Amino acid sequence: MGLPVDSHLADDQQSVFLKYLLLGELEDVGGWRRRWQRDPRQTGPALYRCLEASLQVGLETLRGGPQVAWCGASPQYRQRVIELAAAAVFSEQLAPEVCIAPVPVKAATLDLAGRWYHALCFAAAPLFPHEFYPLVVDALARDATRHGRPRFALLGVHLDWLSPAGQIRRLLCLDVERGYFREAELVQPLIPHSAHFLCLGRREQELHAQWSARLPCPQINPAGLAALADDKARTLEGWRAAGVRVPGWQRSVPGDVEGARCFLRACGELVVKPNQGTEGEGVAFFSSDDETGLERQLEVLWAQGGVLLQERADDLLYCDPQTGEQHTLALRLNVIAEGGRYWAESGYAQVGTGAHSPAAGSHGSMLWPIDAVLPHLVRRRDGRPVPIPEQAWAAVLGEAEQAARLFVGLMLVGLDLVLAVGESGVPVSVFLEANPRPAGLSHSRFVQGPECGLPGVSLKLWDALERLVPGANGGGSCERAKE
């Protein structure tokens, strides 16, 4: 946190002390991380139990010491400290520390006066600050250029921190002067002026629909409009009708093993995936000599819901220039709708663990800057290098902007695509799916404009929001909920 040695910790800073106390007591942090990467569903609960026991011992040991603001804190405070410690095990530090106030505070102490309350609503708590931070930085940079002062106050709001009527009872915000996040329960709730849904966890579509309907304010991704992007088959149908390049595909209905086999024989190689899902869960590659494996995977996915079969379209892989190893490659582009125009503003590359593993989060893929992989493209069939000229990359960005037009009303959408070899021998885009709640924002970099190559998600998003919300241009009010 940049504090001098032997500094007195403020009440909210003591949560960071507790977090590192827990990490210091945790044996083999690296081992826990490896276990979580292999099996997050089993490892996560076990880690939480271990941290909870350590926190209880720590509290008993330290109770009565010189810094005891947290000793009488609520169970929620203790749970949040555990979640922050777990997040430090699961991933690298990509955002400032979170300092949790042990008692409720007045909104006036958080330096939010005169600003527009934009709620980033989430449900999956541990890694949310990583997704939140780049948006906060982008908004501050844009506001400084446009207005010379902060206009938007971005507030991280867990769904449990909202009242049934959508009032903010607890929040997370960046203390710009001190350089860390502040989290606090509020003495008096706030009413958000606009909202955005991200990091909603496994029940993301259900929660999105429920809370989008409850919040009576403009939203960057309203659930009703996000439903199209959540349905992969409808998205592919819409793109195909609009002339956007997509792989060959078909739905797979339960029990139709022969139809899937016929499609595999026709394609030679295909991808099987759930029609609604995220992070690549359930996605698998199959070639024509593995019909038995295809049948087993279909049985698993049919039990969970709709299934899609797609022709494998990633002609181009990433070849590591140091080792010569080849890896699957997919690109995520974040497209912004602003003033009737669309901008492919940022993105990142997903690099798979090998040439035969899907480039997806649930398969252990790595997230890299796009400009780090584009110079190292090779054909999947024969390993021959394939350069991507500037005009070809510009065409990919333009096609992403065209593909985003399908989702009218969404101000930010993440598009997933792979690169194939076009008729002229240059790389072309093939679009796979869209995400109305795009993740990986902390890994995003600008892909065009004067900021190209710099970390960030979007500057134009805040222009779009300012157009959308009445009074935002003129200094919207700092409204509190009536008791």
XYZ file of C-alpha atoms in Angstrom:
483
model
C 0.000 0.000 0.000
C 3.034 2.260 -0.023
C 2.833 3.077 3.685
C 5.998 3.764 5.687
C 7.210 1.083 8.055
C 5.534 1.239 11.491
C 2.648 3.330 10.128
C -0.542 3.405 12.141
C -3.225 1.639 10.119
C -6.559 3.360 9.676
C -9.614 1.315 10.625
C -10.339 0.250 7.043
C -6.660 -0.498 6.273
C -6.623 -3.162 8.983
C -8.501 -5.518 6.656
C -5.398 -5.638 4.453
C -3.311 -6.544 7.505
C -5.718 -9.407 8.247
C -5.621 -10.574 4.636
C -1.837 -10.918 4.666
C -1.927 -12.445 8.116
C -4.101 -15.207 6.664
C -1.842 -15.648 3.657
C 1.161 -15.876 5.963
C -0.533 -18.640 7.945
C -1.547 -20.548 4.820
C 0.827 -23.357 4.035
C 1.985 -23.786 0.410
C 0.112 -20.983 -1.390
C 1.516 -22.206 -4.709
C 0.156 -25.681 -4.040
C -3.295 -24.315 -3.304
C -3.187 -22.361 -6.564
C -2.246 -25.433 -8.575
C -5.016 -27.452 -6.908
C -7.522 -24.700 -7.705
C -6.467 -24.616 -11.366
C -7.002 -28.365 -11.620
C -10.279 -28.547 -9.707
C -11.748 -25.176 -8.633
C -15.081 -26.623 -7.466
C -13.443 -28.855 -4.854
C -10.493 -26.658 -3.955
C -12.430 -23.424 -3.425
C -14.574 -24.645 -0.478
C -11.593 -26.386 1.137
C -9.510 -23.214 0.924
C -12.316 -21.118 2.413
C -12.620 -23.502 5.378
C -8.882 -23.312 5.977
C -8.847 -19.508 5.836
C -11.877 -19.259 8.097
C -10.203 -21.373 10.758
C -7.008 -19.308 10.507
C -8.943 -16.054 10.838
C -10.700 -17.275 13.973
C -7.354 -18.201 15.548
C -5.864 -14.865 14.507
C -8.709 -12.871 15.974
C -8.443 -14.659 19.289
C -4.673 -14.158 19.372
C -4.758 -10.465 18.481
C -7.872 -9.435 20.392
C -7.077 -6.735 22.905
C -4.038 -5.490 20.968
C -3.424 -1.854 19.967
C -5.364 -2.061 16.671
C -8.714 -3.697 17.280
C -11.255 -1.916 15.077
C -11.990 -5.159 13.261
C -12.503 -7.317 16.379
C -16.133 -6.306 16.777
C -16.858 -6.241 13.054
C -19.765 -8.077 11.477
C -19.623 -11.625 10.059
C -19.839 -10.011 6.615
C -16.586 -8.151 7.300
C -14.855 -11.401 8.207
C -16.271 -13.143 5.159
C -14.970 -10.397 2.891
C -11.489 -10.633 4.402
C -11.523 -14.365 3.670
C -12.690 -13.735 0.092
C -9.880 -11.243 -0.491
C -7.303 -13.690 0.869
C -8.709 -16.437 -1.357
C -8.527 -14.139 -4.381
C -4.822 -13.593 -3.664
C -4.341 -17.360 -3.809
C -6.376 -17.839 -6.981
C -4.713 -15.120 -9.059
C -2.015 -12.489 -9.285
C -2.639 -8.993 -7.914
C -4.121 -6.958 -10.790
C -5.858 -4.209 -8.833
C -5.211 -2.056 -5.747
C -5.832 -3.428 -2.278
C -9.379 -3.408 -0.897
C -9.692 -1.702 2.491
C -12.921 -2.615 4.293
C -14.541 -0.302 6.805
C -15.497 -2.320 9.919
C -18.509 -0.094 10.660
C -21.018 1.792 8.442
C -19.918 5.154 7.026
C -21.598 8.215 5.557
C -21.394 8.545 1.769
C -19.936 12.041 2.217
C -16.702 10.465 3.551
C -16.139 8.613 0.243
C -15.642 11.721 -1.981
C -18.616 10.986 -4.248
C -20.381 14.346 -4.047
C -21.653 15.829 -7.293
C -20.891 12.750 -9.362
C -22.997 10.317 -11.349
C -23.442 6.984 -9.554
C -22.715 4.160 -11.982
C -23.220 0.768 -10.296
C -21.128 -2.189 -11.474
C -23.316 -5.028 -10.175
C -21.622 -8.374 -9.497
C -22.181 -11.680 -7.713
C -18.864 -13.554 -8.034
C -16.886 -11.595 -5.439
C -13.249 -12.780 -5.242
C -11.898 -11.536 -8.600
C -14.316 -8.675 -9.217
C -11.775 -5.897 -8.382
C -9.677 -7.117 -11.324
C -12.582 -6.494 -13.704
C -13.657 -3.296 -11.958
C -10.326 -1.491 -11.817
C -9.690 -0.985 -15.563
C -13.176 0.466 -16.008
C -12.571 2.897 -13.139
C -9.254 4.001 -14.650
C -10.802 4.438 -18.108
C -13.648 6.532 -16.728
C -11.260 8.747 -14.762
C -8.997 9.242 -17.786
C -11.913 10.080 -20.050
C -13.498 12.442 -17.510
C -10.188 14.258 -16.981
C -9.877 14.845 -20.725
C -13.515 15.728 -21.316
C -14.452 17.621 -18.135
C -11.234 18.240 -16.223
C -12.686 16.465 -13.184
C -14.376 13.148 -12.286
C -17.940 12.966 -13.603
C -18.799 9.316 -13.090
C -18.433 7.626 -9.709
C -18.041 3.924 -10.463
C -19.380 1.864 -7.585
C -18.832 -1.866 -7.248
C -22.053 -3.311 -5.834
C -22.549 -6.975 -4.971
C -26.137 -8.025 -5.599
C -26.428 -8.815 -1.893
C -25.583 -5.160 -1.196
C -28.704 -3.923 -2.998
C -32.060 -3.477 -1.313
C -35.060 -5.199 -2.965
C -35.857 -1.824 -4.572
C -32.350 -1.486 -5.974
C -30.837 0.950 -3.461
C -27.104 0.653 -2.716
C -26.506 -0.304 0.929
C -22.837 -1.224 0.594
C -20.283 -0.371 -2.081
C -16.734 -0.570 -3.352
C -15.068 2.546 -4.794
C -11.572 3.746 -5.623
C -9.903 6.264 -3.333
C -7.854 7.987 -6.021
C -5.773 10.055 -3.620
C -4.746 7.090 -1.464
C -4.531 4.588 -4.307
C -6.683 1.812 -2.895
C -10.266 0.590 -2.993
C -12.590 1.417 -0.112
C -15.436 -0.924 0.747
C -18.096 0.130 3.217
C -21.640 -0.302 4.362
C -23.520 2.993 4.114
C -25.377 4.712 6.912
C -27.932 5.861 4.321
C -28.422 4.039 0.976
C -27.726 5.585 -2.415
C -29.808 5.373 -5.596
C -27.779 4.425 -8.699
C -28.172 6.619 -11.762
C -27.083 3.835 -14.152
C -25.932 0.238 -13.946
C -23.806 -2.443 -15.588
C -23.848 -6.187 -14.843
C -20.582 -8.157 -14.739
C -19.093 -11.169 -12.900
C -22.414 -12.802 -12.033
C -21.102 -16.350 -11.580
C -22.738 -19.614 -12.553
C -26.297 -18.283 -12.330
C -25.397 -15.256 -14.418
C -28.379 -15.237 -16.777
C -30.912 -15.806 -14.014
C -29.408 -13.121 -11.780
C -29.016 -10.721 -14.669
C -32.701 -11.004 -15.568
C -33.830 -10.704 -11.945
C -31.847 -7.583 -11.077
C -32.045 -5.870 -14.422
C -35.816 -5.798 -13.974
C -35.493 -4.401 -10.442
C -33.179 -1.489 -11.211
C -35.214 1.423 -12.625
C -32.248 3.160 -14.244
C -30.430 3.128 -17.606
C -28.242 0.034 -18.056
C -25.246 -0.679 -20.260
C -26.407 -4.270 -20.763
C -30.125 -4.716 -19.962
C -31.004 -8.394 -19.531
C -33.718 -8.367 -22.196
C -31.227 -7.209 -24.803
C -28.442 -9.442 -23.478
C -30.580 -12.577 -24.006
C -29.713 -12.719 -27.714
C -25.975 -12.740 -27.026
C -26.469 -15.411 -24.341
C -28.039 -17.732 -26.938
C -25.183 -18.922 -29.157
C -27.460 -20.495 -31.777
C -29.598 -17.363 -32.200
C -26.438 -15.273 -32.406
C -24.997 -17.472 -35.166
C -28.301 -17.363 -37.043
C -28.372 -13.592 -36.827
C -24.776 -13.234 -37.936
C -25.214 -15.601 -40.858
C -28.265 -13.647 -42.038
C -26.284 -10.398 -41.751
C -23.389 -11.761 -43.810
C -20.960 -12.092 -40.896
C -18.517 -14.983 -41.374
C -19.314 -17.878 -38.989
C -18.331 -21.570 -38.925
C -20.647 -24.256 -40.203
C -22.860 -25.313 -37.321
C -26.005 -27.108 -36.273
C -27.970 -27.757 -33.109
C -27.684 -31.200 -31.551
C -30.886 -32.511 -30.017
C -30.785 -35.144 -27.250
C -30.422 -38.653 -28.599
C -29.423 -37.673 -32.141
C -26.041 -39.389 -32.090
C -26.191 -40.293 -35.764
C -26.843 -36.683 -36.770
C -23.764 -35.605 -34.807
C -21.682 -38.348 -36.405
C -22.775 -37.302 -39.887
C -21.867 -33.694 -39.142
C -18.442 -34.776 -37.836
C -17.785 -36.856 -40.975
C -18.734 -33.929 -43.176
C -16.513 -31.481 -41.270
C -13.593 -33.734 -40.420
C -13.099 -31.784 -37.186
C -15.685 -30.115 -35.003
C -16.231 -28.290 -31.737
C -18.923 -29.336 -29.276
C -20.208 -26.731 -26.823
C -23.248 -25.920 -24.677
C -25.597 -23.441 -26.331
C -25.582 -21.298 -23.198
C -22.455 -21.131 -21.102
C -19.276 -19.201 -20.505
C -15.520 -19.585 -19.993
C -15.514 -22.483 -22.455
C -17.010 -24.961 -19.993
C -18.019 -28.142 -21.780
C -16.223 -27.187 -25.009
C -14.282 -30.001 -26.689
C -12.610 -30.746 -30.037
C -13.266 -33.975 -31.938
C -11.867 -35.422 -35.142
C -13.517 -37.978 -37.420
C -11.649 -40.891 -35.791
C -13.177 -40.252 -32.343
C -16.912 -40.775 -32.734
C -17.036 -42.646 -29.411
C -15.580 -39.692 -27.538
C -18.045 -37.395 -29.270
C -20.965 -39.521 -28.108
C -19.753 -39.476 -24.498
C -19.395 -35.697 -24.525
C -22.847 -35.243 -26.040
C -24.427 -37.334 -23.306
C -22.864 -35.059 -20.681
C -23.925 -31.825 -22.387
C -27.427 -33.008 -23.321
C -28.102 -33.524 -19.624
C -27.266 -29.840 -19.020
C -29.250 -28.201 -21.830
C -28.949 -27.262 -25.502
C -25.862 -28.292 -27.483
C -24.158 -26.848 -30.558
C -21.895 -28.541 -33.060
C -19.507 -26.252 -34.939
C -17.028 -26.921 -37.666
C -13.539 -26.245 -36.349
C -12.537 -23.008 -38.070
C -9.263 -21.963 -36.412
C -6.906 -22.429 -39.348
C -4.260 -20.362 -37.577
C -2.403 -21.146 -34.362
C 0.086 -19.232 -32.279
C 3.655 -20.566 -32.502
C 5.838 -19.731 -29.520
C 8.971 -18.120 -31.018
C 11.116 -19.429 -28.142
C 10.052 -23.071 -28.084
C 8.412 -23.608 -31.469
C 5.375 -25.107 -29.722
C 1.991 -24.445 -31.275
C -1.072 -23.308 -29.338
C -4.707 -22.764 -30.165
C -5.679 -19.114 -30.429
C -8.902 -17.157 -30.009
C -9.349 -13.406 -29.860
C -11.715 -11.400 -27.669
C -12.667 -7.945 -28.983
C -14.660 -5.513 -26.846
C -16.969 -3.465 -29.059
C -18.657 -0.250 -27.900
C -21.879 1.223 -29.309
C -21.719 5.018 -29.107
C -23.784 7.600 -30.935
C -24.999 5.171 -33.593
C -21.458 3.978 -34.340
C -19.576 0.882 -33.236
C -15.954 0.725 -32.128
C -13.796 -2.381 -31.673
C -11.852 -0.592 -28.973
C -9.940 -3.220 -27.010
C -9.306 -6.908 -26.563
C -6.903 -9.691 -25.738
C -5.761 -13.063 -27.048
C -6.581 -16.397 -25.441
C -3.729 -18.833 -25.968
C -4.487 -22.503 -25.342
C -2.194 -24.933 -23.534
C -1.415 -26.730 -26.784
C -2.527 -27.282 -30.357
C -5.391 -29.577 -29.372
C -6.832 -27.838 -26.306
C -9.545 -25.188 -26.699
C -8.381 -21.625 -26.067
C -10.791 -21.059 -23.179
C -10.574 -20.199 -19.504
C -11.876 -23.521 -18.234
C -9.129 -25.287 -20.229
C -6.286 -23.322 -18.654
C -5.716 -20.851 -21.475
C -3.526 -17.793 -20.958
C -4.592 -14.214 -21.686
C -2.037 -12.223 -23.667
C -1.911 -8.917 -25.550
C -3.083 -9.351 -29.120
C -0.008 -7.673 -30.571
C 2.156 -10.305 -28.850
C 0.607 -13.168 -30.847
C -0.256 -11.737 -34.270
C 3.373 -11.770 -35.512
C 3.593 -15.500 -34.775
C 0.695 -17.076 -36.666
C 1.131 -20.464 -38.355
C -1.170 -22.779 -40.300
C -2.605 -25.518 -38.169
C -2.301 -28.016 -41.020
C 1.380 -27.641 -41.833
C 2.960 -25.100 -39.467
C 3.789 -22.603 -42.210
C 4.036 -18.968 -41.010
C 1.192 -16.694 -42.086
C 1.718 -12.924 -41.733
C -1.257 -10.654 -41.112
C -0.983 -7.384 -43.079
C -2.220 -4.160 -41.507
C -5.157 -3.968 -43.882
C -6.194 -7.516 -42.971
C -6.178 -6.624 -39.251
C -8.153 -3.459 -39.987
C -10.681 -5.654 -41.800
C -10.981 -7.912 -38.744
C -11.755 -4.892 -36.539
C -14.306 -3.620 -39.054
C -16.000 -7.011 -39.194
C -16.190 -7.072 -35.383
C -17.935 -3.711 -35.447
C -20.370 -5.054 -38.029
C -20.985 -8.199 -35.955
C -21.782 -6.093 -32.861
C -24.633 -4.371 -34.716
C -26.710 -7.475 -34.155
C -27.012 -6.570 -30.462
C -28.905 -3.306 -30.658
C -29.099 -1.649 -27.243
C -25.991 -3.259 -25.730
C -23.375 -0.584 -25.157
C -20.533 -3.074 -24.577
C -20.276 -6.596 -25.945
C -17.340 -9.008 -26.049
C -16.962 -10.923 -29.324
C -14.997 -14.169 -29.612
C -13.417 -15.065 -32.943
C -10.744 -17.233 -34.471
C -8.587 -16.615 -37.521
C -8.900 -18.616 -40.718
C -7.056 -18.332 -44.034
C -9.081 -16.491 -46.658
C -9.157 -17.152 -50.393
C -6.366 -14.636 -50.954
C -4.181 -16.391 -48.384
C -4.438 -13.686 -45.707
C -6.041 -14.166 -42.288
C -9.773 -13.494 -41.946
C -12.067 -13.508 -38.935
C -14.584 -16.234 -38.102
C -16.975 -15.217 -35.312
C -17.959 -17.818 -32.715
C -20.043 -16.179 -29.994
C -20.751 -13.013 -28.025
C -20.777 -12.153 -24.330
C -22.921 -9.327 -22.945
C -20.971 -9.501 -19.644
C -17.406 -9.750 -20.976
C -14.685 -10.882 -18.583
C -10.907 -10.592 -18.686
C -11.106 -6.795 -18.688
C -7.907 -6.459 -16.658
C -6.052 -8.099 -19.574
C -7.590 -5.886 -22.264
C -5.524 -3.432 -24.272
C -6.624 -0.851 -26.779
C -6.387 -2.166 -30.339
C -6.705 1.054 -32.328
C -6.466 4.815 -31.981
C -3.803 6.859 -30.150
C -4.025 4.541 -27.104
C -3.307 1.409 -29.179
C -1.307 -1.106 -27.145
C -1.988 0.551 -23.794
C -3.966 -1.239 -21.046
C -7.652 -0.340 -21.027
C -11.161 -1.373 -22.018
C -12.954 1.697 -23.342
C -12.972 5.476 -23.330
C -15.957 5.742 -25.657
C -18.203 3.765 -23.302
C -18.417 6.780 -21.026
C -19.353 9.020 -23.931
C -22.119 6.552 -24.728
C -23.343 6.493 -21.136
C -23.316 10.273 -20.955
C -25.555 10.371 -24.030
C -27.891 7.848 -22.430
C -28.451 9.278 -18.965
C -30.477 12.511 -18.606
C -28.497 15.287 -16.934
C -25.151 13.468 -16.938
C -23.588 16.144 -19.156
C -24.583 18.894 -16.785
C -23.475 17.437 -13.468
C -26.135 14.978 -12.326
C -27.260 15.110 -8.744
C -25.782 13.037 -5.930
C -29.063 11.555 -4.777
C -29.535 9.548 -1.594
C -32.372 7.197 -0.909
C -35.149 8.513 1.274
C -35.459 6.658 4.524
